[in-house]
Coordinates of C-alpha atoms and ligand atoms in Angstrom, one line a residue:
M28 CA 83.6 32.4 171.1
R29 CA 82.4 30.9 167.7
S30 CA 84.9 30.4 165.0
I31 CA 83.8 31.6 161.6
R32 CA 85.4 30.0 158.5
I33 CA 86.6 32.3 155.8
F34 CA 86.2 30.9 152.3
D35 CA 88.0 33.1 149.8
T36 CA 86.7 33.2 146.3
T37 CA 89.0 36.0 144.9
L38 CA 90.4 33.5 142.3
R39 CA 86.9 32.4 141.1
D40 CA 84.1 35.0 141.7
G41 CA 86.7 37.8 142.2
E42 CA 88.3 36.9 138.8
Q43 CA 84.8 37.5 137.3
S44 CA 85.3 41.2 137.8
P45 CA 85.6 42.8 134.4
G46 CA 89.2 43.0 133.4
A47 CA 90.5 41.1 136.5
S48 CA 91.5 37.8 134.8
M49 CA 94.8 36.4 136.1
N50 CA 97.2 33.9 134.6
V51 CA 98.3 30.7 136.3
E52 CA 101.5 32.2 137.8
E53 CA 99.5 35.1 139.1
K54 CA 96.9 32.9 140.6
L55 CA 99.5 30.8 142.3
Q56 CA 101.1 33.9 143.8
V57 CA 97.6 35.0 145.1
A58 CA 96.9 31.5 146.5
R59 CA 100.2 31.5 148.4
Q60 CA 99.4 34.9 149.9
L61 CA 95.9 33.6 150.9
A62 CA 97.5 30.7 152.7
R63 CA 99.8 33.2 154.6
L64 CA 96.7 35.2 155.4
G65 CA 95.2 32.1 157.0
V66 CA 91.9 31.7 155.1
D67 CA 90.2 28.4 155.7
A68 CA 89.4 27.6 152.0
I69 CA 90.5 28.9 148.6
E70 CA 88.1 28.6 145.7
A71 CA 90.8 28.4 143.1
G72 CA 88.6 28.4 140.0
F73 CA 85.8 26.7 138.0
A74 CA 87.7 23.7 136.6
I75 CA 85.4 23.0 133.5
S76 CA 85.1 26.6 132.5
S77 CA 88.5 26.8 130.7
E78 CA 91.9 25.1 130.3
G79 CA 93.5 28.1 132.2
D80 CA 91.2 27.6 135.2
F81 CA 91.8 23.9 135.2
E82 CA 95.6 24.4 135.1
A83 CA 95.4 27.1 137.8
I84 CA 93.4 24.8 140.2
R85 CA 95.7 21.9 139.5
T86 CA 98.8 23.9 140.2
I87 CA 97.4 25.4 143.4
A88 CA 96.2 22.0 144.5
G89 CA 99.7 20.6 144.0
E90 CA 101.6 23.5 145.6
V91 CA 99.6 25.4 148.2
R92 CA 99.3 23.9 151.6
G93 CA 97.2 24.8 154.6
P94 CA 93.7 25.9 153.3
I95 CA 91.2 23.6 151.7
I96 CA 91.4 24.0 147.9
T97 CA 88.1 24.0 146.1
S98 CA 86.8 24.1 142.6
L99 CA 83.4 25.2 141.5
A100 CA 81.2 22.8 139.4
R101 CA 77.7 23.1 138.1
A102 CA 75.4 20.2 139.2
R103 CA 76.5 18.2 136.2
E104 CA 78.5 15.0 136.1
A105 CA 81.1 16.3 133.6
D106 CA 81.7 19.4 135.8
I107 CA 82.1 17.4 139.0
R108 CA 84.5 14.9 137.4
R109 CA 86.6 17.8 136.0
A110 CA 86.7 19.5 139.4
W111 CA 87.9 16.3 140.9
E112 CA 90.7 15.9 138.3
A113 CA 91.9 19.4 139.0
L114 CA 91.9 18.9 142.8
R115 CA 93.4 15.5 142.9
D116 CA 96.8 16.5 144.3
A117 CA 95.4 18.7 147.2
P118 CA 95.6 17.0 150.6
R119 CA 92.6 19.0 151.6
K120 CA 90.1 19.4 148.8
R121 CA 86.4 20.3 148.3
I122 CA 84.0 20.2 145.4
H123 CA 81.6 23.1 145.4
T124 CA 78.6 22.3 143.3
F125 CA 75.6 24.6 142.6
H126 CA 72.2 24.6 141.1
S127 CA 69.7 27.4 140.8
T128 CA 66.6 27.1 143.0
S129 CA 64.6 30.3 142.4
D130 CA 61.5 30.1 140.2
I131 CA 62.9 32.9 137.9
H132 CA 66.1 31.0 137.3
L133 CA 64.4 27.6 136.8
K134 CA 61.9 29.2 134.3
Y135 CA 64.4 31.1 132.2
Q136 CA 67.9 29.7 132.8
H137 CA 66.8 26.0 133.1
R138 CA 64.0 26.3 130.5
G139 CA 61.1 25.6 132.8
M140 CA 62.7 22.9 135.0
S141 CA 60.4 22.0 137.8
R142 CA 61.4 22.6 141.5
Q143 CA 61.3 18.8 142.1
D144 CA 63.7 18.1 139.2
A145 CA 66.1 20.8 140.5
L146 CA 66.0 19.3 144.0
K147 CA 66.5 15.8 142.7
R148 CA 69.5 16.8 140.5
S149 CA 71.1 18.8 143.3
A150 CA 70.9 15.8 145.7
E151 CA 72.2 13.4 143.0
M152 CA 75.1 15.6 142.1
V153 CA 76.1 16.0 145.8
R154 CA 76.0 12.2 146.1
L155 CA 78.2 11.9 143.0
A156 CA 80.7 14.5 144.4
R157 CA 80.7 12.7 147.7
S158 CA 81.7 9.5 146.0
L159 CA 84.9 11.3 144.9
V160 CA 85.7 13.5 147.9
E161 CA 84.8 13.7 151.5
D162 CA 84.2 17.4 151.6
V163 CA 81.4 18.7 149.4
E164 CA 79.7 22.1 149.4
F165 CA 76.4 22.9 147.7
S166 CA 75.0 26.3 146.8
P167 CA 71.3 26.8 145.9
M168 CA 71.9 29.7 143.5
D169 CA 69.7 32.8 143.8
A170 CA 68.7 31.5 147.3
T171 CA 67.4 34.9 148.4
R172 CA 64.8 34.9 145.7
T173 CA 63.8 31.3 146.3
E174 CA 60.6 30.5 148.1
P175 CA 61.8 29.8 151.7
S176 CA 60.0 26.5 152.3
F177 CA 61.5 25.1 149.0
L178 CA 64.9 26.4 149.9
A179 CA 64.6 24.6 153.2
E180 CA 63.7 21.4 151.4
V181 CA 66.7 21.7 149.1
V182 CA 69.0 22.3 152.0
E183 CA 67.7 19.3 153.8
A184 CA 68.0 17.1 150.8
V185 CA 71.6 18.1 150.0
I186 CA 72.7 17.6 153.6
E187 CA 71.1 14.2 153.5
A188 CA 73.0 13.5 150.3
G189 CA 76.3 14.3 152.1
A190 CA 77.0 18.1 151.7
G191 CA 79.1 19.2 154.7
T192 CA 78.7 22.9 153.9
V193 CA 75.6 24.5 152.4
N194 CA 76.2 27.9 151.0
I195 CA 73.3 30.5 150.8
P196 CA 74.1 32.9 148.0
D197 CA 72.6 36.3 147.5
T198 CA 73.5 35.9 143.9
V199 CA 72.1 39.2 142.6
G200 CA 72.8 41.3 145.8
Y201 CA 69.1 41.8 146.4
S202 CA 68.7 41.1 150.1
V203 CA 69.0 43.4 153.0
P204 CA 70.5 42.6 156.4
E205 CA 67.4 41.9 158.5
E206 CA 65.8 39.8 155.7
F207 CA 69.0 37.9 155.0
G208 CA 69.6 37.1 158.7
G209 CA 65.9 36.0 158.8
I210 CA 66.5 33.5 155.9
I211 CA 69.4 32.0 157.8
K212 CA 67.4 31.8 161.0
Y213 CA 64.5 30.2 159.1
L214 CA 66.8 27.5 157.8
M215 CA 68.3 27.0 161.3
D216 CA 64.8 26.5 162.7
N217 CA 63.2 24.5 159.9
V218 CA 65.8 22.1 158.4
F219 CA 65.8 19.1 160.7
N220 CA 69.4 17.9 159.8
I221 CA 71.0 21.4 159.8
G222 CA 73.3 20.4 162.6
K223 CA 75.1 18.1 160.2
A224 CA 76.4 20.9 158.0
V225 CA 78.0 24.3 158.2
I226 CA 75.8 27.1 156.8
S227 CA 77.8 29.4 154.6
V228 CA 76.9 32.7 153.1
H229 CA 77.9 34.3 149.8
C230 CA 76.8 37.9 149.3
H231 CA 77.1 40.2 146.3
N232 CA 77.3 43.9 146.7
D233 CA 74.8 45.4 144.2
L234 CA 73.2 47.4 147.0
G235 CA 76.4 48.0 148.9
L236 CA 75.1 45.5 151.6
A237 CA 77.3 42.4 151.1
V238 CA 79.3 42.9 154.3
A239 CA 76.3 43.9 156.4
N240 CA 74.3 40.9 155.0
S241 CA 77.1 38.5 155.8
L242 CA 77.4 39.9 159.4
A243 CA 73.7 39.6 159.9
A244 CA 73.9 36.0 158.8
V245 CA 76.8 35.3 161.2
R246 CA 74.5 36.6 164.0
A247 CA 71.8 34.2 162.8
G248 CA 74.1 31.2 162.9
A249 CA 76.1 31.1 159.7
G250 CA 79.5 29.5 160.3
Q251 CA 81.3 30.3 157.0
V252 CA 81.5 33.6 155.0
E253 CA 82.5 33.6 151.4
C254 CA 84.4 36.8 150.4
T255 CA 87.1 38.3 148.2
I256 CA 90.1 40.5 148.8
N257 CA 89.2 44.2 148.2
G258 CA 85.6 42.9 147.6
I259 CA 86.3 42.4 143.9
G260 CA 83.8 40.2 141.9
E261 CA 80.9 40.1 139.5
R262 CA 79.3 43.5 138.9
A263 CA 79.6 45.5 142.2
G264 CA 81.6 42.8 143.7
N265 CA 81.5 40.3 146.6
C266 CA 81.6 40.7 150.3
S267 CA 85.0 42.2 151.2
L268 CA 87.2 39.8 153.2
E269 CA 89.1 42.5 155.0
E270 CA 85.9 44.3 156.1
V271 CA 84.1 41.2 157.4
V272 CA 87.2 39.9 159.2
M273 CA 88.0 43.2 160.8
A274 CA 84.3 43.8 161.8
L275 CA 84.3 40.5 163.6
R276 CA 87.6 41.0 165.2
T277 CA 87.0 44.6 166.3
R278 CA 83.5 43.8 167.6
R279 CA 84.1 40.4 169.1
D280 CA 82.2 41.7 172.1
F281 CA 79.1 42.0 169.9
F282 CA 79.4 39.0 167.6
N283 CA 81.0 36.6 170.1
A284 CA 82.8 35.3 167.0
D285 CA 86.1 35.6 165.2
T286 CA 88.1 34.1 162.3
A287 CA 91.5 32.5 162.1
V288 CA 92.7 35.1 159.6
R289 CA 96.1 36.7 160.3
S290 CA 95.0 40.3 159.9
E291 CA 98.5 41.6 159.7
E292 CA 98.6 40.1 156.2
I293 CA 95.6 42.1 155.0
I294 CA 97.3 45.1 153.5
R295 CA 99.9 42.9 151.7
S296 CA 97.0 40.8 150.2
S297 CA 95.1 43.9 149.2
R298 CA 98.1 45.4 147.4
L299 CA 98.9 42.1 145.7
I300 CA 95.4 41.9 144.2
T301 CA 95.6 45.6 143.1
K302 CA 98.9 45.0 141.4
I303 CA 97.9 41.8 139.7
T304 CA 94.4 42.8 138.6
G305 CA 95.1 46.4 138.0
L306 CA 91.8 47.2 140.0
S307 CA 92.7 50.1 142.3
V308 CA 91.1 50.5 145.7
Q309 CA 89.2 53.8 146.4
P310 CA 91.1 56.0 148.9
N311 CA 88.2 55.9 151.4
K312 CA 87.6 52.2 151.2
A313 CA 87.3 50.7 154.7
I314 CA 90.4 48.9 156.1
V315 CA 92.6 49.0 152.9
G316 CA 92.0 52.4 151.4
A317 CA 94.8 54.9 151.5
N318 CA 92.8 57.1 153.9
A319 CA 91.4 54.4 156.1
F320 CA 93.8 55.2 158.9
A321 CA 94.6 58.9 158.0
H322 CA 93.2 61.4 160.5
E323 CA 92.9 64.8 158.9
S324 CA 91.0 66.9 161.4
G325 CA 92.9 68.9 164.0
I326 CA 90.5 67.7 166.8
H327 CA 91.0 64.1 165.9
Q328 CA 94.8 64.5 165.7
D329 CA 94.8 66.2 169.0
G330 CA 92.8 63.4 170.5
L331 CA 95.0 60.7 169.0
L332 CA 98.1 62.3 170.5
K333 CA 96.5 62.2 173.9
A334 CA 95.2 58.6 173.7
K335 CA 94.9 56.5 170.5
A336 CA 91.6 55.0 171.6
T337 CA 89.8 58.4 171.3
Y338 CA 89.5 58.1 167.5
E339 CA 91.1 54.8 166.5
I340 CA 89.0 51.6 166.7
M341 CA 91.7 49.5 165.1
R342 CA 95.4 49.8 165.2
P343 CA 97.0 50.3 161.7
E344 CA 99.6 47.6 162.6
S345 CA 96.8 45.1 163.1
V346 CA 96.1 45.1 159.3
G347 CA 99.8 45.2 158.4
L348 CA 100.1 48.9 157.9
T349 CA 103.7 49.5 159.0
S350 CA 106.4 51.3 157.2
T351 CA 109.4 49.5 158.5
K352 CA 112.5 51.1 157.1
L353 CA 114.9 48.5 155.8
I354 CA 118.3 49.1 157.3
L355 CA 120.0 47.8 154.2
G356 CA 122.1 49.9 151.9
K357 CA 124.5 49.6 149.0
H358 CA 126.9 47.5 151.1
S359 CA 124.4 45.0 152.5
G360 CA 124.8 41.4 151.6
R361 CA 122.5 38.8 150.2
H362 CA 122.0 37.2 153.6
A363 CA 120.3 40.3 155.2
F364 CA 118.3 40.8 152.0
K365 CA 117.1 37.2 152.0
T366 CA 116.3 37.3 155.7
R367 CA 114.1 40.4 155.4
L368 CA 112.3 38.8 152.4
A369 CA 111.7 35.6 154.5
E370 CA 110.3 37.8 157.3
L371 CA 107.9 39.3 154.7
G372 CA 106.9 35.8 153.7
H373 CA 108.7 35.4 150.4
E374 CA 110.8 32.3 149.7
L375 CA 112.6 32.9 146.4
S376 CA 114.5 30.4 144.4
D377 CA 118.3 31.0 144.1
E378 CA 117.8 32.4 140.6
E379 CA 114.9 34.7 141.6
L380 CA 116.8 35.9 144.7
E381 CA 119.9 36.7 142.6
S382 CA 117.9 38.8 140.2
A383 CA 115.9 40.6 142.9
F384 CA 119.1 41.3 144.8
R385 CA 120.6 42.9 141.6
K386 CA 117.5 45.1 141.4
F387 CA 117.7 45.9 145.1
K388 CA 121.3 47.1 144.7
H389 CA 120.3 49.2 141.7
L390 CA 117.5 50.7 143.8
A391 CA 119.8 51.4 146.8
D392 CA 121.9 53.5 144.5
Q393 CA 118.9 55.6 143.6
K394 CA 116.8 55.8 146.7
K395 CA 117.9 56.9 150.2
E396 CA 115.3 54.9 152.2
I397 CA 114.0 51.5 151.2
Y398 CA 110.7 50.4 152.7
D399 CA 109.1 47.1 152.8
E400 CA 106.6 48.2 150.1
D401 CA 109.6 48.9 147.8
L402 CA 110.8 45.3 148.5
E403 CA 107.4 43.9 147.7
V404 CA 107.5 45.6 144.3
L405 CA 111.0 44.1 143.6
V406 CA 109.9 40.6 144.6
S407 CA 106.5 40.7 142.8
E408 CA 108.4 41.6 139.6
E409 CA 110.4 38.4 140.1
L410 CA 107.5 36.1 140.9
A411 CA 104.9 37.3 138.4
G412 CA 107.4 37.6 135.5
A413 CA 106.3 36.2 132.2
P414 CA 109.3 34.5 130.4
E415 CA 111.3 37.4 129.1
L416 CA 111.5 37.6 125.4
Y417 CA 112.2 41.4 125.6
S418 CA 114.1 43.4 128.2
L419 CA 115.0 47.0 128.5
A420 CA 118.7 47.6 127.8
G421 CA 118.8 51.4 127.9
L422 CA 116.8 54.5 127.6
K423 CA 117.7 58.1 126.9
I424 CA 115.0 60.8 126.9
S425 CA 115.2 64.3 125.7
S426 CA 112.2 66.5 126.6
G427 CA 111.4 70.1 127.6
T428 CA 109.0 73.0 127.1
D429 CA 110.6 74.1 123.8
E430 CA 111.5 70.8 122.2
T431 CA 109.7 67.8 120.7
P432 CA 110.2 64.9 123.2
S433 CA 112.3 62.1 121.9
A434 CA 113.3 58.7 123.2
T435 CA 116.3 56.5 122.2
L436 CA 115.6 53.0 123.5
K437 CA 117.7 49.9 123.5
L438 CA 115.8 46.7 123.6
R439 CA 117.3 43.2 124.2
T440 CA 115.5 40.4 122.3
G441 CA 117.1 37.2 123.3
E442 CA 120.8 37.6 122.6
K443 CA 120.3 40.6 120.2
T444 CA 120.2 44.3 121.2
S445 CA 118.6 46.8 118.9
E446 CA 118.0 50.5 119.2
H447 CA 115.4 53.0 117.9
T448 CA 114.8 56.7 118.3
A449 CA 111.2 58.0 118.2
T450 CA 109.5 61.3 118.9
G451 CA 106.1 61.7 120.5
D452 CA 103.6 64.0 122.3
G453 CA 105.5 63.4 125.5
P454 CA 108.4 61.3 126.8
V455 CA 106.2 58.3 127.5
D456 CA 104.6 58.5 124.1
A457 CA 108.0 58.7 122.4
T458 CA 109.3 55.7 124.5
Y459 CA 106.2 53.7 123.6
K460 CA 106.6 54.5 119.9
A461 CA 110.2 53.3 120.1
I462 CA 109.2 50.0 121.7
A463 CA 106.4 49.5 119.3
A464 CA 108.8 50.1 116.3
L465 CA 111.3 47.6 117.7
T466 CA 108.8 44.9 118.6
K467 CA 106.5 45.5 115.6
T468 CA 103.6 44.9 118.1
K469 CA 100.0 44.8 116.8
S470 CA 98.6 45.4 120.3
T471 CA 96.7 48.4 121.4
L472 CA 97.2 50.2 124.6
Q473 CA 93.9 50.2 126.6
R474 CA 94.9 51.6 129.9
F475 CA 97.8 53.4 131.5
E476 CA 98.0 54.2 135.2
V477 CA 100.7 55.7 137.3
K478 CA 101.0 55.4 141.1
S479 CA 103.7 56.1 143.7
I480 CA 104.5 53.2 146.1
T481 CA 106.1 55.2 148.9
G482 CA 106.2 58.9 149.6
G483 CA 109.0 61.4 149.0
M484 CA 110.7 62.8 145.9
D485 CA 112.7 59.6 145.4
A486 CA 109.6 57.4 145.7
I487 CA 109.3 54.4 143.4
G488 CA 106.8 55.1 140.7
E489 CA 104.6 52.2 139.5
V490 CA 103.0 52.0 136.1
I491 CA 100.3 49.5 135.1
V492 CA 99.2 49.1 131.5
A493 CA 96.7 47.0 129.7
L494 CA 97.4 45.8 126.2
E495 CA 94.9 44.1 123.8
E496 CA 95.8 41.8 120.9
G497 CA 93.6 39.4 119.1
G498 CA 90.8 39.5 121.7
I499 CA 93.3 38.9 124.6
T500 CA 94.0 41.6 127.2
V501 CA 97.1 41.4 129.4
R502 CA 98.4 43.7 132.1
G503 CA 102.0 44.9 132.4
H504 CA 103.6 46.2 135.5
G505 CA 106.8 48.3 135.9
A506 CA 108.4 50.1 138.8
D507 CA 111.3 52.4 139.0
T508 CA 112.4 55.7 140.7
D509 CA 112.3 57.1 137.1
I510 CA 108.6 57.1 136.0
I511 CA 109.5 56.9 132.3
V512 CA 111.7 53.9 132.9
A513 CA 108.8 52.4 134.9
A514 CA 106.5 53.1 132.0
A515 CA 108.9 51.4 129.6
K516 CA 109.2 48.3 131.9
A517 CA 105.4 48.0 132.2
Y518 CA 104.9 48.1 128.4
I519 CA 107.7 45.5 127.9
N520 CA 106.3 43.3 130.6
A521 CA 102.9 43.3 128.9
L522 CA 104.5 42.5 125.5
N523 CA 106.3 39.6 127.1
K524 CA 103.0 38.3 128.4
L525 CA 101.5 38.6 124.9
A526 CA 104.5 36.9 123.4
A527 CA 104.0 34.0 125.9
K528 CA 100.3 33.7 125.0
R529 CA 101.1 33.9 121.2
Q530 CA 103.5 31.0 121.7
K531 CA 100.9 28.9 123.4
G532 CA 98.5 29.7 120.6
Q533 CA 96.1 31.6 122.8
I534 CA 96.0 34.7 120.6
R535 CA 93.7 34.8 117.5
P536 CA 95.7 35.7 114.4
P537 CA 94.4 39.0 112.9
E538 CA 91.4 38.7 110.6
L539 CA 92.4 39.2 107.0
Ligands
LIG627 O1 76.8 34.3 143.3 C1 76.6 33.1 143.3 O2 75.4 32.6 143.4 C2 77.7 32.2 143.0 C3 77.5 30.8 143.2 C4 78.1 30.0 142.2 C5 77.9 30.4 144.6 O3 78.8 32.7 142.8
LIG628 ZN1 78.9 34.8 143.4

């Protein structure tokens, strides 16, 4: 059985999805989850592209253990040296450098650069990267629109220069499975030193073919697949990690290949990305969509009751879809709470644990049954928290069919608590007006989304908002059994993030 490496680029290409940018704490949380998921490599960012990316890579390199940590770098000396600085503390590190090779990119993006100059630069920069780290990956960008014999020349040259992995990107999502598999086979047959490197593939989903193309490449000999959780990424996204992993696992008989991914962590990883980026997954999305394991038709249900294999090709448990009821109640202690969190893969500091435990007790007062999903929400509130300038100290709502909705909200700002009453079109509008009056925020609300975490009348409701101020957009997240309280928490959470950015000077002052 061949072992296929999974190179996750959620934090780099995935973050290039419109509106998906993540802060350093959020990226660290994702990287920790990717390590639990068991990916082979994490592309943590593009070090030279921004201070934020550099800081995120440096933090992940210093704290996340297990996977290889990589940074993207153009084939330029400054990029490669910056990537190296960011990766310094990682025990397992890789520089991933790239240069376009298609004629169309060389003509327009590189102002008429010749093929020979592109090849020379690529090899030189791989050599430079190899002088800094053992593990170097090279990508000939827009490979699928590159003339095959030139592509083979470039691949040979960068392997000769020391690249241990050569990644073949379908940058614009143009290829189709038979053709893409053919390109990989062509390289396997025509690059004399191909055995010295792992061939990787990196497919975009513009034609909805990223997973199919990646699987065709595996059949043709590729040993690494680059992908993202939920398939997020530039434009229509990248190859979806969960789909490619589960296709290989479910059809090991066909592919004779598998990955080291712990598939039981897939749902948790998917939900974390949805929560952090605010990008929801469509209900019919394979593997992680809400309906992916729901059987509606009577015939299917009947078959399933008789024998699961009649209609089920994967067990829901194999991707982590379990609704284990937590047997913890109002009287349960910290120890049981901490133990369950550890089983779910969360190690909290004493302070975080204390705060999550307080929230758990509050929730246990409101909700009969507490599920692992509820706990995940509590914990992620702790881990992703921006430093709290503001916190909700109280909320009273008055609303009905024959009255103007009003909200009296108490807000704690540092040591001080202040109160304001506002009216609005509805209870959320009134609550938001009260918060806006108390904080004097100049931000504008760009998105407001409500979801329920678990079923039932006492389910936890989750609200995600996006606020914009001075060219910066942040997402806020709040969860509570009372949806208006959840909405207030989400708004306050986003305002805390804006306050943190303002303090770091990352928000432009308003134009006068
Ligand atoms: O799509 C692409 O070509 C890329 C490269 C930088 C690998 O993301
Ligand atoms: Zn890409």
